[in-house]
Phi, psi and omega in degrees: 000141183290340184297338179291343179263354181296133175286138175294157187278149172063214185291350178287348175277118179232110187297326182295345178284347182268123175273114183301344180267357185293136182229018182054029178076007181282143174268164180297320179297318179299317184289328176297316179295320179296318179300315181296319178298318183286329175300320178294316179299317181298316180298317181294315182288326177295322179300319179289319178300319180293319179293319180297314174056040178241341183219168177219167178235127176246122177255116180261119183252123177229140176189170168291164177305140183073011183292337176118019181296312181298314179299325178295316178299318182288314190269331182269321185260001185293340179278349182287155178291118184303328183286350178240024182227129181237119180242129180230125174259118183264128174260188178299137183296140176282169178300320180295318180294323179297328180290343183262007175100169188295329190244358187305309185290334179283323180297328180296336186252007177299136181299141177287165178303131182096350185257158164255129179241149176229129174259113174273098197073165189199197178292356174276338192301308184298319179298314180299315182296315179298320180295315181300328181269001179058039177239031173216137184281163177300321180295320179293323178295316179301318179296321180293320177300318179297317180295320179299315180296322177294320178297314180294323178297320178299316180296316181297316180293342178267003175108009181258124172274132183248131175234123182248122183247121172257118182266108190264111176244161178273160178296324179294320180290323176298318178301317180298318181291321176296319179297320179298322177290322178295327182279348183246106182305332181286351179247005180299328182297339181282344186271147175221165179300326181297329180303323182270323183293318185288342176299333180295339183253025187306309182299322177296321178295320179298318177296319182294316178295318179301313181294317181298318179294318178301320186274344186233019178266097186232164183304318186277351177209073188282155173261135171245138179250122179248117176290124201234016176295328176263107186298326181293326177285317180306311183295319179295317180299317178298321180294324177299313183296310184296315181297317183289323178296317177299320179297318180291330175296331175053057179296153183232141174296139177287161177294155179298149181280346179229157175282099186294338180292340181255005181265135177234125178282126180269152179286000000 
């Protein structure tokens, strides 16, 4: 059940209590089978959601670099119909985008009714980074949290269900994954200076994520924490959450557009 991944509300959420290697006792073989079952469920439910065309699902993915955002998009959502799936990877905002406000570029990529959307990084990123670097005041953070909640409330009231996934990895596991990329020439293109520079602020990022989750974990836009040192467990856990949320949305096929009882196929 996805509720086991729900972050507790308010100050009761303490990120250090989460062991990034924790797998709820699941074996790799078990999680592979679970992932495959849920991929099928997601495909079936997405088809109904697309036909219904009254609501949408937005999956917000946040993590430290190498946390597993790309693999979740690839492995969990790959069974979905591409024409009803919108994936957006957000980089640092351009000067032009900054002039249009905090949420302008994100609003452009919100999934349309009937779609599943995934944000690879999101409107949380800039706030988290500033907090980790200690260049934003507590008052400014509080104001940003309020704006984020208002933005998410607007999306929900417009028919979008929001699921926020924080993929929690350890600093040691990130080092291992970065080293693997460094050792493989075919993965050098994935590396950037920021991957190495931001490791210096690891503790700041942990504080920033903890505070952000505490302040923005609400009924209409909940945070789920997935312990992600084991990639096979991470992907299965994400599939459980997405499949169950779609099931709870309970999309329905619309009525036929024609009276089929009066239709006759001609030769």
